[in-house]
Amino acid sequence: MTDHEAELRRRLERLSLEEKVGLLTGAGFWTLRPAEKIGLAPLVLSDGPSGVRGTTWDERDHSLLFPCPTALAATWDPDAAFEAGRLNGAQARDKGVHVQLAPTVNLHRTPLGGRHFENYSEDPLLTSRIAAGFVRGVQSAGVAATVKHFVGNDSETARMSYDAIIDDRTLRDLYLRPFEETVRRAGAWAVMAAYNRVNGVTMTEHRELITGLLKGEWGFDGVVVSDWTALRSTVPAAEAGMDLEMPGLPTSPWRENLVRAVREGEVAEELIDDKVLRLLRLAARVGALDGLPGPPPVTTPPDARRRLRDLASLGMVLLRNDGTLPLRAATTVALIGPNAVRFAAQGGGSAHVEPAHVVTPAEGLRRALGGDAEITVHAGVHPHGRPAPPPLALMTDPETGEPGARADYLDADGGLLLSEHRRAATLRFLGAGAPEATRQIVLRARFTPDRGGVHTFAVTGIGDFELRVGTDVTSLTLVPEGEDAVESLMKPPEHRVTAELPAGLPVPVELRHTFTYPPLVLTFGIGYREPHLGEDAELAAAVEAARSADAAIVVVGTNDEVESEGYDRTTLVLPGRQDDLVSAVAAVNPRTVVVVNAGAPVLMPWRNEVAAILWSWLPGQEGGDAIADVLTGLAEPGGRLPTTFPVTETGVLSPVPGPDGTLEYAEGTAIGYRYYAPEDVAYPFGHGLGYTTWEYESVTASGPGGTAEVTVRNTGDRAGREVVQCYASAPSLPLRLAGFAVADAAPGETVTVTVSLDERLTGPYRLDIGRSIADLRLDTEIR
């Protein structure tokens, strides 16, 4: 509760029923209604798992792009999570955002989950502690964190409707635990209810879990907000305990329907009062109520880029190293791989933000190795299914000559409503951005090829289009494949055309999109693929470059075509011929280092053929510099795996519901390291190497639910960072994470860390301590 409960109740009493109900549905896609008579300002919400995007999806509105949440969990460091949260909160304050829609605390039930990169871990304890740190950090800046998606929302396939069948023990021990920890221990101010059903009941109507458990047993005093369009009923949702419907566009099951339900006695007005009081409490916490003190000023610090770079390297995991890393005396480096050319800094969906820049691996390596190093760059293979956006360097606004394009917004009669310069060839709108009367948008640019040959242009979007490249005109209609609006936003249908163009000669390119009414969610644009070698020739050129280089760095991975909200993955195999590329390079250069640029596990059949493997995740806007820092030893690879990497995808849990719409969690609590047989694990939970060595010397423990004092010594020749991990087991308790702590030590230094053990564990049990779940060095008994 806040310190102003009596005042909040006084303000509540001044509102009519219609005014109170009006506050419980969004005023726009990202905003809530004000109430001037009680001093309530309009609250602003924003997506935020990888950074605070704000109220527009616009390449001109820049945000800090953080390493993906799984990379943050790979730090195994709640203090780092707090720092990331605090920096997110500062960004939100700068953008006028009161409520950040993060963190996502659903578990890694299966590595095939499309939103795997946006979640923290397969383990509920690690997820809970990282999430709690993040929540505290965000809210320390006076911004509400929103813990999502409550609950059982661990797949993307049919996520709007599937029914997660989860037994009570599994639900409480695994999937509910991160929500409980962030509410009861971190004091989260908001929780988001999911789209799916749990055990037959839609989550926005799940009275047992929302009112009985969340608000009742856990004492949650904040706001329960629906996922966007997840609220589908009037009385059941109100009675279940939902507080806020978002976005309430274009239609709402609440508003006048909820007023009528109260008038007719179907919903008690006291229940409405409780919802509004929670909303006012939230407003007071974030400083949106006149006359009440707001949080102290916070702003994005000037060293924010440095912090993002450090966070990225802190989460990177060195999976394998024969001594090749850190790189020394490399004067010629062959930088190879599709993700070296088209770097994946983030995944797709609501976690997407628009950074001012993204540092590529080539940029980072050139800075780290200095001007004397010769670095060649080859894609090697072309696994991307969709063309990339056209490079800004090749496009100019035909009106101003600036890099980018011109967007004209026309009404139904072809009248010009707005003309503006854009710095991208893809436009996205979520409920706002285009003038209301817009019925046609024309995106035009002058395109100057830097090489001659066959150029590919793609129309992406939904609806009616006309594409002009020079004098060639193509008219077409594109229709969505599924019903998920986010999938259509991130992976819209496309149509490609080709044009033979000479180098250096400007050609006009224009895309005209016509629609009968402005859609709530809109994306369309132009994709581009430059002339390039056939894949066999490209692979051969990459291998030749590697053959004569001092070291070959192969950057492979996924991208937002593969990892995104809206759809799950269908395979753990790297897209295209990337596996062939790695093996071919490794065959000609024994100093082959693979950097995997992905947010979720992939199969690595070549893992024993290469000198080293660095898992960089989707590392955010400073990712290229952070990768170079780790490869050259300027930074320690500080990460440890927060999820198990399997050898094969055979037997991996499916994210796909059955024909009847149910998704059976038949494995119970056996997910992640509790699920895989040892022979099916490529790299175990908690695994990660560093650039020094460690000796585990002693442990003393008190418990259960107490602490363990673990003494370790840095036996190497450089400073290092170790994640001390404790695991509990008993005859009736399979091995499970019990606690962890970070140790930093200079060469030869001995340090003792205090590990807070899981208070839910009851004795007696055995406590094993080590570097991963498969590398345990010490043990003791807890009685």
PDB file of N, CA and C in Angstrom, residues 58-60 389-409 418-427 441-447 507-511 524-526:
ATOM      1  N   ASP A  58       8.798   3.895 -34.424  1.00  0.00           N
ATOM      2  CA  ASP A  58       9.280   4.839 -35.419  1.00  0.00           C
ATOM      3  C   ASP A  58      10.802   4.864 -35.357  1.00  0.00           C
ATOM      4  N   GLU A  59      11.436   4.654 -36.514  1.00  0.00           N
ATOM      5  CA  GLU A  59      12.896   4.590 -36.537  1.00  0.00           C
ATOM      6  C   GLU A  59      13.545   5.908 -36.130  1.00  0.00           C
ATOM      7  N   ARG A  60      12.789   6.990 -36.096  1.00  0.00           N
ATOM      8  CA  ARG A  60      13.330   8.290 -35.682  1.00  0.00           C
ATOM      9  C   ARG A  60      13.250   8.496 -34.172  1.00  0.00           C
ATOM     10  N   PRO A 389      16.138  -4.650 -45.042  1.00  0.00           N
ATOM     11  CA  PRO A 389      15.790  -3.288 -45.452  1.00  0.00           C
ATOM     12  C   PRO A 389      16.902  -2.710 -46.320  1.00  0.00           C
ATOM     13  N   PRO A 390      16.583  -1.841 -47.267  1.00  0.00           N
ATOM     14  CA  PRO A 390      17.631  -1.226 -48.084  1.00  0.00           C
ATOM     15  C   PRO A 390      18.578  -0.401 -47.218  1.00  0.00           C
ATOM     16  N   PRO A 391      19.883  -0.453 -47.453  1.00  0.00           N
ATOM     17  CA  PRO A 391      20.811   0.377 -46.685  1.00  0.00           C
ATOM     18  C   PRO A 391      20.526   1.858 -46.891  1.00  0.00           C
ATOM     19  N   LEU A 392      20.600   2.623 -45.804  1.00  0.00           N
ATOM     20  CA  LEU A 392      20.369   4.063 -45.906  1.00  0.00           C
ATOM     21  C   LEU A 392      21.317   4.718 -46.906  1.00  0.00           C
ATOM     22  N   ALA A 393      22.530   4.159 -47.015  1.00  0.00           N
ATOM     23  CA  ALA A 393      23.531   4.757 -47.898  1.00  0.00           C
ATOM     24  C   ALA A 393      23.112   4.719 -49.360  1.00  0.00           C
ATOM     25  N   LEU A 394      22.147   3.863 -49.703  1.00  0.00           N
ATOM     26  CA  LEU A 394      21.730   3.728 -51.095  1.00  0.00           C
ATOM     27  C   LEU A 394      20.437   4.475 -51.402  1.00  0.00           C
ATOM     28  N   MET A 395      19.773   5.040 -50.354  1.00  0.00           N
ATOM     29  CA  MET A 395      18.480   5.684 -50.551  1.00  0.00           C
ATOM     30  C   MET A 395      18.573   7.166 -50.204  1.00  0.00           C
ATOM     31  N   THR A 396      17.875   7.980 -50.953  1.00  0.00           N
ATOM     32  CA  THR A 396      17.763   9.395 -50.604  1.00  0.00           C
ATOM     33  C   THR A 396      16.320   9.848 -50.755  1.00  0.00           C
ATOM     34  N   ASP A 397      15.928  10.771 -49.899  1.00  0.00           N
ATOM     35  CA  ASP A 397      14.621  11.415 -49.964  1.00  0.00           C
ATOM     36  C   ASP A 397      14.586  12.263 -51.244  1.00  0.00           C
ATOM     37  N   PRO A 398      13.639  12.015 -52.159  1.00  0.00           N
ATOM     38  CA  PRO A 398      13.629  12.768 -53.418  1.00  0.00           C
ATOM     39  C   PRO A 398      13.347  14.259 -53.239  1.00  0.00           C
ATOM     40  N   GLU A 399      12.808  14.657 -52.069  1.00  0.00           N
ATOM     41  CA  GLU A 399      12.517  16.065 -51.828  1.00  0.00           C
ATOM     42  C   GLU A 399      13.710  16.806 -51.220  1.00  0.00           C
ATOM     43  N   THR A 400      14.426  16.161 -50.307  1.00  0.00           N
ATOM     44  CA  THR A 400      15.482  16.854 -49.561  1.00  0.00           C
ATOM     45  C   THR A 400      16.879  16.360 -49.876  1.00  0.00           C
ATOM     46  N   GLY A 401      16.994  15.155 -50.452  1.00  0.00           N
ATOM     47  CA  GLY A 401      18.306  14.583 -50.710  1.00  0.00           C
ATOM     48  C   GLY A 401      18.943  13.942 -49.494  1.00  0.00           C
ATOM     49  N   GLU A 402      18.229  13.923 -48.359  1.00  0.00           N
ATOM     50  CA  GLU A 402      18.750  13.285 -47.158  1.00  0.00           C
ATOM     51  C   GLU A 402      18.689  11.767 -47.298  1.00  0.00           C
ATOM     52  N   PRO A 403      19.563  11.044 -46.595  1.00  0.00           N
ATOM     53  CA  PRO A 403      19.459   9.587 -46.602  1.00  0.00           C
ATOM     54  C   PRO A 403      18.104   9.141 -46.059  1.00  0.00           C
ATOM     55  N   GLY A 404      17.442   8.247 -46.755  1.00  0.00           N
ATOM     56  CA  GLY A 404      16.148   7.762 -46.309  1.00  0.00           C
ATOM     57  C   GLY A 404      15.115   7.837 -47.399  1.00  0.00           C
ATOM     58  N   ALA A 405      13.864   8.097 -47.013  1.00  0.00           N
ATOM     59  CA  ALA A 405      12.747   8.079 -47.946  1.00  0.00           C
ATOM     60  C   ALA A 405      11.759   9.181 -47.581  1.00  0.00           C
ATOM     61  N   ARG A 406      10.783   9.389 -48.442  1.00  0.00           N
ATOM     62  CA  ARG A 406       9.712  10.356 -48.231  1.00  0.00           C
ATOM     63  C   ARG A 406       8.401   9.595 -48.094  1.00  0.00           C
ATOM     64  N   ALA A 407       7.619   9.888 -47.037  1.00  0.00           N
ATOM     65  CA  ALA A 407       6.308   9.269 -46.836  1.00  0.00           C
ATOM     66  C   ALA A 407       5.229  10.328 -47.004  1.00  0.00           C
ATOM     67  N   ASP A 408       4.296  10.090 -47.925  1.00  0.00           N
ATOM     68  CA  ASP A 408       3.166  10.976 -48.160  1.00  0.00           C
ATOM     69  C   ASP A 408       1.892  10.282 -47.691  1.00  0.00           C
ATOM     70  N   TYR A 409       1.094  10.977 -46.890  1.00  0.00           N
ATOM     71  CA  TYR A 409      -0.156  10.445 -46.356  1.00  0.00           C
ATOM     72  C   TYR A 409      -1.306  11.146 -47.070  1.00  0.00           C
ATOM     73  N   LEU A 418      -0.130  14.854 -45.053  1.00  0.00           N
ATOM     74  CA  LEU A 418       1.171  15.018 -44.400  1.00  0.00           C
ATOM     75  C   LEU A 418       2.240  14.443 -45.311  1.00  0.00           C
ATOM     76  N   SER A 419       3.387  15.102 -45.353  1.00  0.00           N
ATOM     77  CA  SER A 419       4.550  14.568 -46.052  1.00  0.00           C
ATOM     78  C   SER A 419       5.728  14.685 -45.103  1.00  0.00           C
ATOM     79  N   GLU A 420       6.436  13.590 -44.888  1.00  0.00           N
ATOM     80  CA  GLU A 420       7.524  13.616 -43.913  1.00  0.00           C
ATOM     81  C   GLU A 420       8.699  12.773 -44.377  1.00  0.00           C
ATOM     82  N   HIS A 421       9.875  13.142 -43.869  1.00  0.00           N
ATOM     83  CA  HIS A 421      11.092  12.390 -44.144  1.00  0.00           C
ATOM     84  C   HIS A 421      11.178  11.203 -43.198  1.00  0.00           C
ATOM     85  N   ARG A 422      11.519  10.041 -43.721  1.00  0.00           N
ATOM     86  CA  ARG A 422      11.719   8.838 -42.901  1.00  0.00           C
ATOM     87  C   ARG A 422      13.107   8.283 -43.166  1.00  0.00           C
ATOM     88  N   ARG A 423      13.651   7.666 -42.134  1.00  0.00           N
ATOM     89  CA  ARG A 423      14.999   7.101 -42.251  1.00  0.00           C
ATOM     90  C   ARG A 423      14.963   5.580 -42.387  1.00  0.00           C
ATOM     91  N   ALA A 424      13.880   5.069 -42.897  1.00  0.00           N
ATOM     92  CA  ALA A 424      13.746   3.633 -43.119  1.00  0.00           C
ATOM     93  C   ALA A 424      12.763   3.405 -44.250  1.00  0.00           C
ATOM     94  N   ALA A 425      12.820   2.227 -44.837  1.00  0.00           N
ATOM     95  CA  ALA A 425      11.903   1.881 -45.918  1.00  0.00           C
ATOM     96  C   ALA A 425      10.791   0.956 -45.438  1.00  0.00           C
ATOM     97  N   THR A 426      10.682   0.763 -44.121  1.00  0.00           N
ATOM     98  CA  THR A 426       9.574   0.022 -43.534  1.00  0.00           C
ATOM     99  C   THR A 426       8.922   0.906 -42.483  1.00  0.00           C
ATOM    100  N   LEU A 427       7.613   1.031 -42.526  1.00  0.00           N
ATOM    101  CA  LEU A 427       6.867   1.841 -41.574  1.00  0.00           C
ATOM    102  C   LEU A 427       5.986   0.933 -40.735  1.00  0.00           C
ATOM    103  N   ILE A 441      -0.852   5.594 -48.236  1.00  0.00           N
ATOM    104  CA  ILE A 441       0.484   6.050 -47.875  1.00  0.00           C
ATOM    105  C   ILE A 441       1.411   5.718 -49.031  1.00  0.00           C
ATOM    106  N   VAL A 442       2.172   6.719 -49.457  1.00  0.00           N
ATOM    107  CA  VAL A 442       3.126   6.527 -50.552  1.00  0.00           C
ATOM    108  C   VAL A 442       4.529   6.703 -49.987  1.00  0.00           C
ATOM    109  N   LEU A 443       5.331   5.666 -50.139  1.00  0.00           N
ATOM    110  CA  LEU A 443       6.717   5.688 -49.675  1.00  0.00           C
ATOM    111  C   LEU A 443       7.601   5.753 -50.912  1.00  0.00           C
ATOM    112  N   ARG A 444       8.398   6.820 -51.036  1.00  0.00           N
ATOM    113  CA  ARG A 444       9.199   6.973 -52.248  1.00  0.00           C
ATOM    114  C   ARG A 444      10.626   7.377 -51.909  1.00  0.00           C
ATOM    115  N   ALA A 445      11.551   6.918 -52.746  1.00  0.00           N
ATOM    116  CA  ALA A 445      12.968   7.192 -52.530  1.00  0.00           C
ATOM    117  C   ALA A 445      13.692   7.146 -53.871  1.00  0.00           C
ATOM    118  N   ARG A 446      14.861   7.773 -53.876  1.00  0.00           N
ATOM    119  CA  ARG A 446      15.754   7.647 -55.027  1.00  0.00           C
ATOM    120  C   ARG A 446      16.837   6.651 -54.631  1.00  0.00           C
ATOM    121  N   PHE A 447      16.913   5.578 -55.400  1.00  0.00           N
ATOM    122  CA  PHE A 447      17.794   4.458 -55.062  1.00  0.00           C
ATOM    123  C   PHE A 447      18.988   4.460 -56.006  1.00  0.00           C
ATOM    124  N   VAL A 507      17.699   5.540 -59.504  1.00  0.00           N
ATOM    125  CA  VAL A 507      16.431   5.085 -60.050  1.00  0.00           C
ATOM    126  C   VAL A 507      15.337   5.370 -59.017  1.00  0.00           C
ATOM    127  N   PRO A 508      14.181   5.907 -59.424  1.00  0.00           N
ATOM    128  CA  PRO A 508      13.107   6.154 -58.462  1.00  0.00           C
ATOM    129  C   PRO A 508      12.423   4.840 -58.055  1.00  0.00           C
ATOM    130  N   VAL A 509      12.174   4.702 -56.763  1.00  0.00           N
ATOM    131  CA  VAL A 509      11.451   3.547 -56.217  1.00  0.00           C
ATOM    132  C   VAL A 509      10.281   4.090 -55.406  1.00  0.00           C
ATOM    133  N   GLU A 510       9.079   3.567 -55.647  1.00  0.00           N
ATOM    134  CA  GLU A 510       7.883   4.065 -54.967  1.00  0.00           C
ATOM    135  C   GLU A 510       6.976   2.904 -54.601  1.00  0.00           C
ATOM    136  N   LEU A 511       6.492   2.896 -53.358  1.00  0.00           N
ATOM    137  CA  LEU A 511       5.532   1.891 -52.902  1.00  0.00           C
ATOM    138  C   LEU A 511       4.275   2.616 -52.430  1.00  0.00           C
ATOM    139  N   PHE A 524       4.235  -1.979 -43.344  1.00  0.00           N
ATOM    140  CA  PHE A 524       4.495  -2.247 -44.750  1.00  0.00           C
ATOM    141  C   PHE A 524       5.816  -1.592 -45.110  1.00  0.00           C
ATOM    142  N   GLY A 525       6.393  -2.048 -46.196  1.00  0.00           N
ATOM    143  CA  GLY A 525       7.651  -1.443 -46.595  1.00  0.00           C
ATOM    144  C   GLY A 525       8.300  -2.155 -47.753  1.00  0.00           C
ATOM    145  N   ILE A 526       9.554  -1.785 -47.987  1.00  0.00           N
ATOM    146  CA  ILE A 526      10.332  -2.294 -49.099  1.00  0.00           C
ATOM    147  C   ILE A 526      11.526  -3.068 -48.553  1.00  0.00           C
TER     148      ILE A 526
END
